[in-house]
PDB file of C-alpha atoms in Angstrom:
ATOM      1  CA  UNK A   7     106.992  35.639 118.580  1.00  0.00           C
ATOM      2  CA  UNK A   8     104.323  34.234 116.084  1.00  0.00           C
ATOM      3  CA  UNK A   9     105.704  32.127 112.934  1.00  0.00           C
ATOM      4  CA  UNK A  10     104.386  30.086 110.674  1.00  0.00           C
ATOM      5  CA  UNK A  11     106.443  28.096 108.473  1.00  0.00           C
ATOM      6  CA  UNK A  12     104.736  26.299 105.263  1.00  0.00           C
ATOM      7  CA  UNK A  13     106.151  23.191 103.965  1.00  0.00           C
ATOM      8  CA  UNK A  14     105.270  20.717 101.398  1.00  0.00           C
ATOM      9  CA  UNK A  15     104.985  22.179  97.905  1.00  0.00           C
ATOM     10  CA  UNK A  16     106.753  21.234  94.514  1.00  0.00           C
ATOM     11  CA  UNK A  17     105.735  19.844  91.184  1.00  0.00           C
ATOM     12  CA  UNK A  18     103.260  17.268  91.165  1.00  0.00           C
ATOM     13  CA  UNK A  19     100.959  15.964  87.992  1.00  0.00           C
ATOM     14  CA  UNK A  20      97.878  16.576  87.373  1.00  0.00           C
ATOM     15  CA  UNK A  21      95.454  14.245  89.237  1.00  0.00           C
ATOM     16  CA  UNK A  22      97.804  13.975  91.851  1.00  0.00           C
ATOM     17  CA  UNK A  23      98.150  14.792  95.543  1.00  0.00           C
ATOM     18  CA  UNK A  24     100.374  17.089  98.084  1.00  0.00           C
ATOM     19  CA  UNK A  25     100.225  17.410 101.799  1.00  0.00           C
ATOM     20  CA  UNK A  26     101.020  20.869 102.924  1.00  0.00           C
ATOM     21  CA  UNK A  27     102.239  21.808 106.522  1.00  0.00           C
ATOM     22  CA  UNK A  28     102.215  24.828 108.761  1.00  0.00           C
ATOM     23  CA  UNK A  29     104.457  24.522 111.948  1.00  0.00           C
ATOM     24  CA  UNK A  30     102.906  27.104 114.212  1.00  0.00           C
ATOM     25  CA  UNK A  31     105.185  28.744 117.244  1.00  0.00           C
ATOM     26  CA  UNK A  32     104.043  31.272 119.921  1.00  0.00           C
ATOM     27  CA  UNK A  33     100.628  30.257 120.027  1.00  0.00           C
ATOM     28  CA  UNK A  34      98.650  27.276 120.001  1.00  0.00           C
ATOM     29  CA  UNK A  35      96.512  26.324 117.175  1.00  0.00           C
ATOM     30  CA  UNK A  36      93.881  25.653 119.066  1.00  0.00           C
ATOM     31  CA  UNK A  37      93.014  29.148 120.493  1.00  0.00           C
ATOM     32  CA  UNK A  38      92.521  30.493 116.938  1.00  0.00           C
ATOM     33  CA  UNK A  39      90.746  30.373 113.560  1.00  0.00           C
ATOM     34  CA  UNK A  40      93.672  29.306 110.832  1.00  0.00           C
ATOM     35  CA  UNK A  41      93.351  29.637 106.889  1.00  0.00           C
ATOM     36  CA  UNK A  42      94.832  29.037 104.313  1.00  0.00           C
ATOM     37  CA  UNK A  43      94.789  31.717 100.799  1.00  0.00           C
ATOM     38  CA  UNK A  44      96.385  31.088  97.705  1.00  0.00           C
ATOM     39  CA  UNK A  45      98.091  32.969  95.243  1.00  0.00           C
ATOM     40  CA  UNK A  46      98.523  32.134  91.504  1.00  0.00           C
ATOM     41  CA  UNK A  47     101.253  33.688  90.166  1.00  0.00           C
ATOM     42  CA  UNK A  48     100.877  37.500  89.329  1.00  0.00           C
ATOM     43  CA  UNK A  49      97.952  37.184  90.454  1.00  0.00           C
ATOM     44  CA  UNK A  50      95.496  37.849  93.344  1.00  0.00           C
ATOM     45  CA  UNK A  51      94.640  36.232  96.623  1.00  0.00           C
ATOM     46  CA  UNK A  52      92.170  33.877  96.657  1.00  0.00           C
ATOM     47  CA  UNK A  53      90.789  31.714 100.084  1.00  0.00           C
ATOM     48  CA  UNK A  54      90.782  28.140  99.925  1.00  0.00           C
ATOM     49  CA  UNK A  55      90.054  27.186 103.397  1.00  0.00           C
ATOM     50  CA  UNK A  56      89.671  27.347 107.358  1.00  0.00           C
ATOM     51  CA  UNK A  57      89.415  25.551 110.841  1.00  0.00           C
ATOM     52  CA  UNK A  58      87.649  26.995 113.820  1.00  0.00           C
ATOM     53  CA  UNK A  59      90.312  27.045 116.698  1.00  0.00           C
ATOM     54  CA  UNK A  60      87.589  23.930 118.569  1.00  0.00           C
ATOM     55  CA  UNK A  61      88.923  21.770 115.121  1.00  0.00           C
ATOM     56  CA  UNK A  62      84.964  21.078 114.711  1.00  0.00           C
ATOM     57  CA  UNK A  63      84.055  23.279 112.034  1.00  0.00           C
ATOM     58  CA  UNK A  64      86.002  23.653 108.540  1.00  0.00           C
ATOM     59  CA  UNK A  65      85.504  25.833 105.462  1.00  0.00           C
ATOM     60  CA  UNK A  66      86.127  25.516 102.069  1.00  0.00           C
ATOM     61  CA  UNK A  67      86.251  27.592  98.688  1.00  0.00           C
ATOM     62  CA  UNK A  68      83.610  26.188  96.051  1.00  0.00           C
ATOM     63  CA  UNK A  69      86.940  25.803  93.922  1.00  0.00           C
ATOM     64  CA  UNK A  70      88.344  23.405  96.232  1.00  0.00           C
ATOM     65  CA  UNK A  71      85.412  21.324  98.106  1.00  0.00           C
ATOM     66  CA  UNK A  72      85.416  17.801  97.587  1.00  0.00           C
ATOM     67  CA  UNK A  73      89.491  17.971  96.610  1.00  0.00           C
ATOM     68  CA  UNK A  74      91.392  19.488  99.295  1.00  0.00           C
ATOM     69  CA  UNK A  75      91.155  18.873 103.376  1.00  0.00           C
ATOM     70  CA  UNK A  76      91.891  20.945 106.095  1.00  0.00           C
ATOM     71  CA  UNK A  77      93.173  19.567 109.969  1.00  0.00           C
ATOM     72  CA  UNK A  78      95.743  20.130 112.201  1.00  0.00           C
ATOM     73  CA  UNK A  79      97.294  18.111 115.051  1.00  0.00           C
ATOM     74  CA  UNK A  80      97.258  20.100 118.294  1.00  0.00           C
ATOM     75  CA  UNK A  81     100.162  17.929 119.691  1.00  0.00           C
ATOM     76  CA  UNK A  82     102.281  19.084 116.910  1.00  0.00           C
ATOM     77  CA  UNK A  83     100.744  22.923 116.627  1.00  0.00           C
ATOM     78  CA  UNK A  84     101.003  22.186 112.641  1.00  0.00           C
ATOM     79  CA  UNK A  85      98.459  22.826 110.481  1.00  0.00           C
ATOM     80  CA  UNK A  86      97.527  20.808 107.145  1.00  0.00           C
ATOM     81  CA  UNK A  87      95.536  21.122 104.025  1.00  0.00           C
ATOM     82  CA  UNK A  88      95.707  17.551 101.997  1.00  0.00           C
ATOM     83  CA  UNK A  89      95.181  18.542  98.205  1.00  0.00           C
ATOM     84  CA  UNK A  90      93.764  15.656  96.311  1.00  0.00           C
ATOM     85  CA  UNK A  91      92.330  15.318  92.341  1.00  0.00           C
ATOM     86  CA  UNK A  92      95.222  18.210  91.611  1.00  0.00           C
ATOM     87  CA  UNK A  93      94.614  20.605  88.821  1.00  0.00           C
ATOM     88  CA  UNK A  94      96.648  23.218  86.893  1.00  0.00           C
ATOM     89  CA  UNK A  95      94.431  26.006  88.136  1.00  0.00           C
ATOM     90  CA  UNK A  96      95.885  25.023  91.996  1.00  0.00           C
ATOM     91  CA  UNK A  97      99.532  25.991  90.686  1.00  0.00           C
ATOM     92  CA  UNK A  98      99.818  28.817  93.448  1.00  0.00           C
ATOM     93  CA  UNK A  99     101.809  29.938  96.280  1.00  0.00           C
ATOM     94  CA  UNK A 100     100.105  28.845  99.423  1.00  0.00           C
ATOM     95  CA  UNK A 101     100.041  30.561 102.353  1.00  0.00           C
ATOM     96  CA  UNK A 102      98.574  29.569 106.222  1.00  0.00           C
ATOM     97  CA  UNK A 103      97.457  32.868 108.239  1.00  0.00           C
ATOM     98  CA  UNK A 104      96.587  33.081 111.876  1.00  0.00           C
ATOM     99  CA  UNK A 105      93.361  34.845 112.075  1.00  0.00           C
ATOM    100  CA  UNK A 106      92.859  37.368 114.948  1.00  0.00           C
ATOM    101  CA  UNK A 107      90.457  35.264 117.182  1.00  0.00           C
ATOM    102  CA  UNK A 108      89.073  31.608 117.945  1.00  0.00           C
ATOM    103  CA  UNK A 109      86.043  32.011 115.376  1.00  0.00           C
ATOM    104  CA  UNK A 110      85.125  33.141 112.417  1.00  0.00           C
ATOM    105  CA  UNK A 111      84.424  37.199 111.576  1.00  0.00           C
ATOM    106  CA  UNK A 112      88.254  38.282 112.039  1.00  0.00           C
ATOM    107  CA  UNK A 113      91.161  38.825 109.279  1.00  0.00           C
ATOM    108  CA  UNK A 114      94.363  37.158 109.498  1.00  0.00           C
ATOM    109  CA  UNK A 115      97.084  39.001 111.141  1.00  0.00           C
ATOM    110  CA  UNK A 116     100.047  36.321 110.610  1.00  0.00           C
ATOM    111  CA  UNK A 117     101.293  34.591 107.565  1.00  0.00           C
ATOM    112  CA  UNK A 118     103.669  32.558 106.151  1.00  0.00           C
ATOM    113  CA  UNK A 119     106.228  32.764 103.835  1.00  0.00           C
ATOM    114  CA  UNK A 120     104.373  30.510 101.518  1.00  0.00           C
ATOM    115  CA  UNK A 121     105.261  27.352  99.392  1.00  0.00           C
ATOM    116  CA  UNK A 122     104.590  26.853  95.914  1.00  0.00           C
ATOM    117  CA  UNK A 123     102.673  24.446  94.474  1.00  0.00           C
ATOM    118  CA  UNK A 124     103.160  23.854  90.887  1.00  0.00           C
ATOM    119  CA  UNK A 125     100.756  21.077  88.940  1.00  0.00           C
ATOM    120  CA  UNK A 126     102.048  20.463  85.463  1.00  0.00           C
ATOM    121  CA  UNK A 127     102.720  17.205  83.395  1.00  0.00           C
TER     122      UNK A 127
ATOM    123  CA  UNK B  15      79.619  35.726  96.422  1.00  0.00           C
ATOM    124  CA  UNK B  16      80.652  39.369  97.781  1.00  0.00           C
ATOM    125  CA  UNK B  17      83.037  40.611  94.948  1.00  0.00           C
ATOM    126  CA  UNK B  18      85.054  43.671  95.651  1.00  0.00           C
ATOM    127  CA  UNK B  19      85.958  45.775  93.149  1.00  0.00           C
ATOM    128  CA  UNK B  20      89.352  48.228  93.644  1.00  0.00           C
ATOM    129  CA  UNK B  21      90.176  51.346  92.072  1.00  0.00           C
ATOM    130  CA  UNK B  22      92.484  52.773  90.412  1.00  0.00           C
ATOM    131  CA  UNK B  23      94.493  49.607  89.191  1.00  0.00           C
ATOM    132  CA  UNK B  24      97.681  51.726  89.344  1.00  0.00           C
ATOM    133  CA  UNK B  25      98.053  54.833  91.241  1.00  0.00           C
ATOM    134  CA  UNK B  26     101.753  56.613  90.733  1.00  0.00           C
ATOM    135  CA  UNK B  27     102.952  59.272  93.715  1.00  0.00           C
ATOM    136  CA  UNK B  28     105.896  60.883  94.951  1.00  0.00           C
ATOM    137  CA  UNK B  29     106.473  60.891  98.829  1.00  0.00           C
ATOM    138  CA  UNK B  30     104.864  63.220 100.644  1.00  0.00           C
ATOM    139  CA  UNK B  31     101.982  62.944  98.439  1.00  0.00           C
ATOM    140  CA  UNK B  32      98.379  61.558  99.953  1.00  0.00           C
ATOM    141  CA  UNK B  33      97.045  58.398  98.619  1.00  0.00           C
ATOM    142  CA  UNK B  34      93.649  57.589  98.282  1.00  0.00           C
ATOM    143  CA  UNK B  35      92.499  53.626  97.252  1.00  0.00           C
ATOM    144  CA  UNK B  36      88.844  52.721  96.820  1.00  0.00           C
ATOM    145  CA  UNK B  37      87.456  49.183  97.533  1.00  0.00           C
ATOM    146  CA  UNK B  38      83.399  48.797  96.498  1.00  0.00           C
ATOM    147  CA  UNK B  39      81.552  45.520  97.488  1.00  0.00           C
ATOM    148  CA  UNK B  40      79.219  44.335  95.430  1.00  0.00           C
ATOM    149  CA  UNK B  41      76.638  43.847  98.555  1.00  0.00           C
ATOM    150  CA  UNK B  42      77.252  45.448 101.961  1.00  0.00           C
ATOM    151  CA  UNK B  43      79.762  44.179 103.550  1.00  0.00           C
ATOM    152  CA  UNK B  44      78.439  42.142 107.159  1.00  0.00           C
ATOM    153  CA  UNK B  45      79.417  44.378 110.058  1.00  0.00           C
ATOM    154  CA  UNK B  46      82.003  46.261 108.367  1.00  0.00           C
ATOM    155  CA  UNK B  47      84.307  43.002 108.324  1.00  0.00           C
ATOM    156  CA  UNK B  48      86.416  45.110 105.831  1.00  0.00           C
ATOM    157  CA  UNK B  49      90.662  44.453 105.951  1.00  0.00           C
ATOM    158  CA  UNK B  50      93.406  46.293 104.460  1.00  0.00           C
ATOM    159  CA  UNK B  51      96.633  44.223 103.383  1.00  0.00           C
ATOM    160  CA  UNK B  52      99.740  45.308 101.632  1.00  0.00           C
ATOM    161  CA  UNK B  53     101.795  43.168  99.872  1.00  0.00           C
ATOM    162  CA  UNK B  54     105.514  43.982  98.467  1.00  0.00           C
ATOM    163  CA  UNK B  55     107.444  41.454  95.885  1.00  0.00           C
ATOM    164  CA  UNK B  56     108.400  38.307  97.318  1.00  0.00           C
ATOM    165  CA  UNK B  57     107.208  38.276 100.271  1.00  0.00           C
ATOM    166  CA  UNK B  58     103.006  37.656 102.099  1.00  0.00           C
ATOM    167  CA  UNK B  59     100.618  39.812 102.527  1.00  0.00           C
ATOM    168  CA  UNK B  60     100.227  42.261 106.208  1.00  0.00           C
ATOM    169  CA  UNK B  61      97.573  43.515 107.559  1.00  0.00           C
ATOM    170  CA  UNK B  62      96.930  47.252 107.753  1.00  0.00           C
ATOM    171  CA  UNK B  63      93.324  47.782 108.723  1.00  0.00           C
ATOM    172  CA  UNK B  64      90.669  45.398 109.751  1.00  0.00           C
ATOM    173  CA  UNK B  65      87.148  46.260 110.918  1.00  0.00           C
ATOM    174  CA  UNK B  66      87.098  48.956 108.086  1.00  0.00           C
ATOM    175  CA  UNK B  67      89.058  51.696 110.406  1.00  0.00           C
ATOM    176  CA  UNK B  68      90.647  49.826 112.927  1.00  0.00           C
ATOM    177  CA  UNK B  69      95.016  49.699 112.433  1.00  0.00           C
ATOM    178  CA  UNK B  70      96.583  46.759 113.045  1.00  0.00           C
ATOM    179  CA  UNK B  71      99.451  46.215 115.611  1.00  0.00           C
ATOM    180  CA  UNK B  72     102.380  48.382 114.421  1.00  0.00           C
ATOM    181  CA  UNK B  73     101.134  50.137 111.824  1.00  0.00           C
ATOM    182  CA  UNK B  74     101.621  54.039 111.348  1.00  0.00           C
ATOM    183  CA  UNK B  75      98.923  56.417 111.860  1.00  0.00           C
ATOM    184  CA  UNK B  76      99.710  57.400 108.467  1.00  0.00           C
ATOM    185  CA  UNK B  77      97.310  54.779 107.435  1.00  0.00           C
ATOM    186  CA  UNK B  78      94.134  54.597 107.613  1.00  0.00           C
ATOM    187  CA  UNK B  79      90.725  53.308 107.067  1.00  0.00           C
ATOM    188  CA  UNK B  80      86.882  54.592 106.738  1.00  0.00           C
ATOM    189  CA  UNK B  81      83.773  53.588 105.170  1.00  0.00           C
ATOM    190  CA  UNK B  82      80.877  51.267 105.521  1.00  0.00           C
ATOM    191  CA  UNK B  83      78.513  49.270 104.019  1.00  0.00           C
ATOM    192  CA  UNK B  84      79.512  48.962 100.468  1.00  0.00           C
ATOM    193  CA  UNK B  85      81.960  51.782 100.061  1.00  0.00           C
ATOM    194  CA  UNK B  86      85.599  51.443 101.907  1.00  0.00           C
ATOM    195  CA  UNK B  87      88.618  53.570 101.342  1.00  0.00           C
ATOM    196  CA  UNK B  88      92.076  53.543 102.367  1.00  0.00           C
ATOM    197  CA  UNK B  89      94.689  56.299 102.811  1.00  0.00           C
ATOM    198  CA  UNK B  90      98.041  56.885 103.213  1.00  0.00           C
ATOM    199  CA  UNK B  91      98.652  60.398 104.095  1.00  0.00           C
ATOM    200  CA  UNK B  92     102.291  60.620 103.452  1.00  0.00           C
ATOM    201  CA  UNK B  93     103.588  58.272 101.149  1.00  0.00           C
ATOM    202  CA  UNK B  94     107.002  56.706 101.767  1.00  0.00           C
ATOM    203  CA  UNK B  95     109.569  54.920  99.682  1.00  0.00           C
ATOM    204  CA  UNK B  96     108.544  51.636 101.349  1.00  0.00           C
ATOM    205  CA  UNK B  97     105.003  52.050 100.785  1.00  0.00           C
ATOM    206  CA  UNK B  98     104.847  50.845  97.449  1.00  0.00           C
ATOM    207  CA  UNK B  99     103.210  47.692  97.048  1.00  0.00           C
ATOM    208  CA  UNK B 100      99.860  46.319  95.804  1.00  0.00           C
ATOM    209  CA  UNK B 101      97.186  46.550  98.770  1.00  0.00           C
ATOM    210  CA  UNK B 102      94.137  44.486  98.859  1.00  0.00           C
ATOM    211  CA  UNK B 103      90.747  44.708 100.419  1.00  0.00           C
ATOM    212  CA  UNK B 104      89.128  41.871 101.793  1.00  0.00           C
ATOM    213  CA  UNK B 105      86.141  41.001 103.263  1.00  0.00           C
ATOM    214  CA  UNK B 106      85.783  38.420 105.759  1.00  0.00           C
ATOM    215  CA  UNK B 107      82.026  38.463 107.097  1.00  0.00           C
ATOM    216  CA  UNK B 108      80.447  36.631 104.169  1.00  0.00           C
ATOM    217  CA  UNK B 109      81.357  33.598 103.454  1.00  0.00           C
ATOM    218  CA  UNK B 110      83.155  32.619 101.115  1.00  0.00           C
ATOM    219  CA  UNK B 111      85.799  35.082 102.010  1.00  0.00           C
ATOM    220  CA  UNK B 112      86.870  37.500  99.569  1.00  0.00           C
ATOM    221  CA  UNK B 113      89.657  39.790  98.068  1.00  0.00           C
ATOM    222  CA  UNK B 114      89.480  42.106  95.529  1.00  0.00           C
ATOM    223  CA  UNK B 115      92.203  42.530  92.843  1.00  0.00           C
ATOM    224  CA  UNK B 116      94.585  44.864  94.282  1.00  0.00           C
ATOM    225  CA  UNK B 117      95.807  48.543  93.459  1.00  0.00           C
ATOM    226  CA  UNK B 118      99.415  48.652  93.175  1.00  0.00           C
ATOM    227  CA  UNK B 119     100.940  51.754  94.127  1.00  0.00           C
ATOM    228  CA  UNK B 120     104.206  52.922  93.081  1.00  0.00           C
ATOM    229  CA  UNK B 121     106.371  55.983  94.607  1.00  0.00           C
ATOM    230  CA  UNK B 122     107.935  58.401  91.933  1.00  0.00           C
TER     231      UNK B 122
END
């Protein structure tokens, strides 16, 4: 059975960082395209950012480049996304999703449950 | 940027009823890399539909998909209790991905 399970969020300041992590289980990271999508709250979904299943390619929103990071470590089948330069327009749920293939050009058919990520002084 | 535009915002049924929800791209959408989600309170989003008509594992017939190009539509030809929830369309050929803002569908 696929599950992803997001760790990692809480209140941090502005400026400030947060590692999240996405333990993956019944599959292996490596065989598939992972995201992750955010969601402000009542609001909408938005993409922030993905990794080919090879690791050698990685994607990000325009809203995020230069501030957040995407990897995983195959060894532990978790996925990351390292959120530097933290704003109060990040404070969103964030979700990882297991997309239906390796590459891009697929939609995500797995999520997590989500963890929140609140950036407030 | 491909934005995707949803209508209605709100659309209020009773079961049994059919829904229809409208998704419109701003430019076509690559290959018909359309998806479906539906999202209830509380909890992530599913996937319906992906590849504009194609249902995802487990999902009734009930729902489905059409449309290309610019133009995508989902129904729901008998509306359940459970089915309300806000659904999205998203397009993931384009990059950067996109999602438009939802239609949230209640049942009377």
């Amino acid at each position: 059975e696929v599950q992803l399970v997001e760790s990692g969020g809480g209140l941090v300041q502005p400026g400030g960082s947060l590692r999240l992590s996405c333990a993956a289980s019944g599959f292996t990271l490596s065989s598939y395209l992972m995201r992750w999508v955010r969601q402000a709250p009542g609001k909408g979904l938005e993409w922030v950012s993905s990794i080919v299943g090879g690791g050698a390619s990685t994607y990000y929103a325009d809203s995020v480049k230069g501030r957040f990071t995407i990897s995983r470590d195959i060894s532990m089948n978790t996925l990351y996304l390292q959120m530097n330069s933290l704003r109060a327009e990040d404070t969103a749920i964030y979700y990882c999703a297991k997309s239906l293939s390796e590459t891009g050009h697929s939609p995500a058919d797995y999520w997590g449950q989500g963890t929140l990520v609140t950036v407030s002084s | 940027e491909i934005l995707l535009t949803q209508s209605p915002g709100t659309l209020s049924l009773s079961p049994g009823e059919r829904a229809t929800l409208s998704c419109r791209a701003s430019q076509s959408v690559s290959s018909n890399y359309l998806a479906w989600y539906q999202q209830k309170p509380g909890q992530a989003p599913s996937l319906l539909i992906y590849g504009a008509s194609n249902r995802a594992t487990g999902i009734p017939d009930r729902f489905s998909g059409s449309g290309s190009g610019t133009d995508f539509t989902l129904t729901v030809s008998r509306l359940e209790p459970e089915d309300s929830a806000v659904y999205y369309c998203h397009q993931y050929g384009t990059s950067p991905l996109t999602f438009g803002p939802g239609t949230k569908v209640d049942i009377k």
